[in-house]
């Protein structure tokens, strides 16, 4: 390991006893039927996720260990989800529906809930997380490319951190949301101060 320059992206925490002790060890994750990738249906209790011929491979759901292996970050708040989306019309957003509805849980629509949202993207990433990742792989003024832009959180992070951003998205609804959110976010206070200093020179 090199001790000069930037740190590797996989070193999220230091592995210290204080961190590891917060998360107990868990059992193996395979709670359903045995997994098979030999051309059979993938079966996990109550729903089949994959059909067709899959190459023979060991199951990747049979792991065990501590949750300290993962990076925890709170999901985007309602306010953060809707930054800049004030002018976007509300649309139906289906919650709790999975796969083809065979998971046994009713969808939010069938329960009669009011599930209209301006930002209808299902997986809005936390801004703090994307800022962290953007800082890992780029420097101020460099260009960041996101070929699957989604709701535009990476672009928001780039704007706040002084990076150039190119986003690609095939869904028109998501493109509208991403553009509105990027336009609606402000640069970080530190970056604003730096820009003021540059302008006054």
Short mmCIF file of C-alpha atoms in Angstrom, two decimals:
data_model
loop_
_atom_site.label_atom_id
_atom_site.label_comp_id
_atom_site.label_asym_id
_atom_site.label_seq_id
_atom_site.Cartn_x
_atom_site.Cartn_y
_atom_site.Cartn_z
CA UNK A 1 0.00 0.00 0.00
CA UNK A 2 1.24 3.46 -0.86
CA UNK A 3 1.25 6.06 1.90
CA UNK A 4 1.59 9.03 -0.43
CA UNK A 5 -1.08 10.56 -2.63
CA UNK A 6 -4.77 9.66 -2.57
CA UNK A 7 -6.23 6.71 -0.68
CA UNK A 8 -7.86 3.70 -2.39
CA UNK A 9 -11.61 3.92 -2.87
CA UNK A 10 -12.25 0.66 -1.02
CA UNK A 11 -10.90 2.00 2.28
CA UNK A 12 -14.14 3.44 3.63
CA UNK A 13 -13.29 2.93 7.31
CA UNK A 14 -10.16 2.01 9.20
CA UNK A 15 -11.28 -1.42 10.43
CA UNK A 16 -10.64 -0.38 14.01
CA UNK A 17 -12.12 -2.32 16.91
CA UNK A 18 -14.40 0.64 17.71
CA UNK A 19 -16.01 0.42 14.27
CA UNK A 20 -16.22 -3.37 13.99
CA UNK A 21 -17.75 -3.77 17.48
CA UNK A 22 -20.76 -1.70 16.42
CA UNK A 23 -21.86 -4.43 14.00
CA UNK A 24 -22.42 -8.04 15.14
CA UNK A 25 -21.56 -10.96 12.90
CA UNK A 26 -24.50 -12.32 10.92
CA UNK A 27 -25.36 -15.80 9.69
CA UNK A 28 -25.32 -16.98 6.13
CA UNK A 29 -27.66 -15.15 3.79
CA UNK A 30 -29.28 -18.11 2.01
CA UNK A 31 -32.69 -18.32 3.68
CA UNK A 32 -34.52 -19.88 0.74
CA UNK A 33 -34.04 -22.95 -1.39
CA UNK A 34 -30.58 -23.96 -2.66
CA UNK A 35 -29.46 -21.75 -5.52
CA UNK A 36 -28.67 -23.24 -8.90
CA UNK A 37 -27.18 -21.64 -11.99
CA UNK A 38 -27.34 -24.76 -14.20
CA UNK A 39 -30.05 -23.61 -16.58
CA UNK A 40 -32.82 -23.85 -13.98
CA UNK A 41 -35.01 -21.10 -12.61
CA UNK A 42 -33.52 -19.06 -9.83
CA UNK A 43 -35.76 -19.73 -6.84
CA UNK A 44 -35.76 -17.79 -3.59
CA UNK A 45 -38.79 -18.76 -1.53
CA UNK A 46 -41.64 -16.96 -3.26
CA UNK A 47 -40.41 -15.42 -6.51
CA UNK A 48 -38.30 -16.41 -9.49
CA UNK A 49 -35.95 -13.64 -10.54
CA UNK A 50 -34.04 -15.13 -13.43
CA UNK A 51 -35.01 -17.60 -16.13
CA UNK A 52 -33.03 -19.29 -18.87
CA UNK A 53 -29.55 -20.70 -19.07
CA UNK A 54 -27.11 -19.39 -16.52
CA UNK A 55 -23.51 -20.58 -16.35
CA UNK A 56 -22.62 -22.78 -13.43
CA UNK A 57 -21.27 -20.58 -10.67
CA UNK A 58 -21.19 -20.55 -6.88
CA UNK A 59 -24.01 -18.69 -5.18
CA UNK A 60 -23.17 -15.14 -4.20
CA UNK A 61 -25.95 -15.07 -1.59
CA UNK A 62 -24.29 -17.49 0.82
CA UNK A 63 -21.90 -15.05 2.45
CA UNK A 64 -21.56 -14.25 6.13
CA UNK A 65 -19.81 -11.71 8.29
CA UNK A 66 -20.24 -8.30 9.83
CA UNK A 67 -22.22 -5.40 8.37
CA UNK A 68 -19.17 -3.20 9.01
CA UNK A 69 -18.07 -4.26 5.50
CA UNK A 70 -20.64 -1.87 4.05
CA UNK A 71 -20.78 1.89 3.81
CA UNK A 72 -23.88 3.26 5.53
CA UNK A 73 -25.46 6.50 4.39
CA UNK A 74 -28.95 7.84 5.10
CA UNK A 75 -31.27 7.85 2.09
CA UNK A 76 -32.10 11.14 0.41
CA UNK A 77 -34.66 13.16 2.37
CA UNK A 78 -37.92 14.31 0.80
CA UNK A 79 -36.53 17.84 0.58
CA UNK A 80 -33.34 16.64 -1.10
CA UNK A 81 -35.27 14.47 -3.56
CA UNK A 82 -37.34 17.43 -4.70
CA UNK A 83 -34.69 20.16 -5.00
CA UNK A 84 -35.51 22.15 -8.14
CA UNK A 85 -38.59 20.05 -8.99
CA UNK A 86 -41.20 22.66 -8.07
CA UNK A 87 -42.21 23.17 -11.71
CA UNK A 88 -42.52 19.47 -12.59
CA UNK A 89 -46.10 18.07 -12.61
CA UNK A 90 -46.86 15.34 -10.08
CA UNK A 91 -47.13 11.79 -11.42
CA UNK A 92 -48.12 8.41 -9.99
CA UNK A 93 -45.27 6.66 -8.24
CA UNK A 94 -45.72 2.98 -7.38
CA UNK A 95 -44.29 1.92 -4.02
CA UNK A 96 -43.83 -1.58 -2.63
CA UNK A 97 -44.47 -3.28 -6.00
CA UNK A 98 -41.71 -5.77 -6.78
CA UNK A 99 -41.06 -7.86 -9.89
CA UNK A 100 -44.46 -8.96 -11.24
CA UNK A 101 -46.30 -8.55 -7.94
CA UNK A 102 -45.75 -12.13 -6.76
CA UNK A 103 -43.84 -11.16 -3.63
CA UNK A 104 -47.03 -11.20 -1.58
CA UNK A 105 -47.02 -7.50 -0.70
CA UNK A 106 -49.65 -5.23 -2.18
CA UNK A 107 -48.57 -2.22 -4.19
CA UNK A 108 -49.14 1.29 -2.89
CA UNK A 109 -51.67 1.86 -5.68
CA UNK A 110 -53.81 -1.14 -4.76
CA UNK A 111 -53.86 0.06 -1.15
CA UNK A 112 -55.36 3.34 -2.32
CA UNK A 113 -52.48 5.50 -1.19
CA UNK A 114 -51.80 8.93 -2.61
CA UNK A 115 -48.47 8.29 -4.25
CA UNK A 116 -48.07 11.24 -6.57
CA UNK A 117 -44.59 12.73 -6.66
CA UNK A 118 -42.67 15.27 -8.69
CA UNK A 119 -39.49 13.22 -8.53
CA UNK A 120 -40.63 9.73 -9.55
CA UNK A 121 -37.18 8.17 -9.84
CA UNK A 122 -37.12 5.02 -7.66
CA UNK A 123 -33.48 5.12 -6.54
CA UNK A 124 -32.45 8.69 -5.72
CA UNK A 125 -28.93 8.58 -4.30
CA UNK A 126 -27.94 10.68 -1.27
CA UNK A 127 -26.11 13.84 -2.28
CA UNK A 128 -23.50 13.38 0.46
CA UNK A 129 -22.63 9.92 -0.89
CA UNK A 130 -22.22 11.12 -4.47
CA UNK A 131 -20.09 14.07 -3.33
CA UNK A 132 -17.85 11.61 -1.50
CA UNK A 133 -17.49 9.41 -4.60
CA UNK A 134 -16.95 12.36 -6.96
CA UNK A 135 -14.12 13.62 -4.74
CA UNK A 136 -12.52 10.17 -4.83
CA UNK A 137 -12.17 10.07 -8.60
CA UNK A 138 -11.80 13.69 -9.74
CA UNK A 139 -10.34 17.08 -8.96
CA UNK A 140 -11.87 20.54 -9.22
CA UNK A 141 -12.33 21.57 -12.86
CA UNK A 142 -12.19 18.03 -14.25
CA UNK A 143 -15.02 16.39 -16.21
CA UNK A 144 -17.20 13.64 -14.70
CA UNK A 145 -19.26 11.42 -17.05
CA UNK A 146 -22.38 9.63 -15.80
CA UNK A 147 -23.77 7.39 -18.60
CA UNK A 148 -26.82 6.45 -16.50
CA UNK A 149 -27.74 9.80 -14.99
CA UNK A 150 -31.09 8.87 -13.44
CA UNK A 151 -32.28 11.62 -11.12
CA UNK A 152 -29.10 13.67 -11.55
CA UNK A 153 -27.55 13.42 -8.09
CA UNK A 154 -24.05 12.96 -9.53
CA UNK A 155 -24.50 16.16 -11.52
CA UNK A 156 -25.64 17.97 -8.38
CA UNK A 157 -22.53 16.79 -6.57
CA UNK A 158 -20.32 17.96 -9.44
CA UNK A 159 -21.91 21.41 -9.43
CA UNK A 160 -21.38 21.79 -5.69
CA UNK A 161 -17.77 20.62 -5.94
CA UNK A 162 -16.70 22.62 -9.00
CA UNK A 163 -16.50 19.75 -11.49
CA UNK A 164 -17.71 19.79 -15.09
CA UNK A 165 -20.45 17.24 -15.71
CA UNK A 166 -21.78 15.24 -18.67
CA UNK A 167 -24.90 13.16 -18.04
CA UNK A 168 -26.64 10.64 -20.30
CA UNK A 169 -30.20 9.41 -19.68
CA UNK A 170 -32.58 7.58 -22.04
CA UNK A 171 -35.80 8.23 -20.08
CA UNK A 172 -37.30 11.68 -20.88
CA UNK A 173 -39.04 11.93 -17.48
CA UNK A 174 -35.80 11.27 -15.62
CA UNK A 175 -33.91 13.69 -17.87
CA UNK A 176 -36.37 16.44 -16.92
CA UNK A 177 -35.98 15.62 -13.23
CA UNK A 178 -32.18 15.52 -13.43
CA UNK A 179 -31.94 18.85 -15.23
CA UNK A 180 -34.28 20.50 -12.72
CA UNK A 181 -32.38 19.12 -9.72
CA UNK A 182 -28.97 20.14 -11.09
CA UNK A 183 -30.26 23.62 -11.89
CA UNK A 184 -31.80 23.83 -8.42
CA UNK A 185 -28.75 22.95 -6.36
CA UNK A 186 -26.34 25.65 -5.21
CA UNK A 187 -22.58 25.55 -5.23
CA UNK A 188 -21.00 24.83 -1.87
CA UNK A 189 -20.26 27.86 0.32
CA UNK A 190 -16.53 27.19 0.07
CA UNK A 191 -16.70 27.12 -3.73
CA UNK A 192 -18.79 30.31 -3.81
CA UNK A 193 -16.13 32.08 -1.74
CA UNK A 194 -13.36 30.85 -4.05
CA UNK A 195 -15.27 32.08 -7.10
CA UNK A 196 -15.76 35.48 -5.48
CA UNK A 197 -12.02 35.73 -4.85
CA UNK A 198 -11.32 34.85 -8.50
CA UNK A 199 -13.82 37.45 -9.74
CA UNK A 200 -12.29 40.17 -7.57
CA UNK A 201 -8.76 39.63 -8.84
#
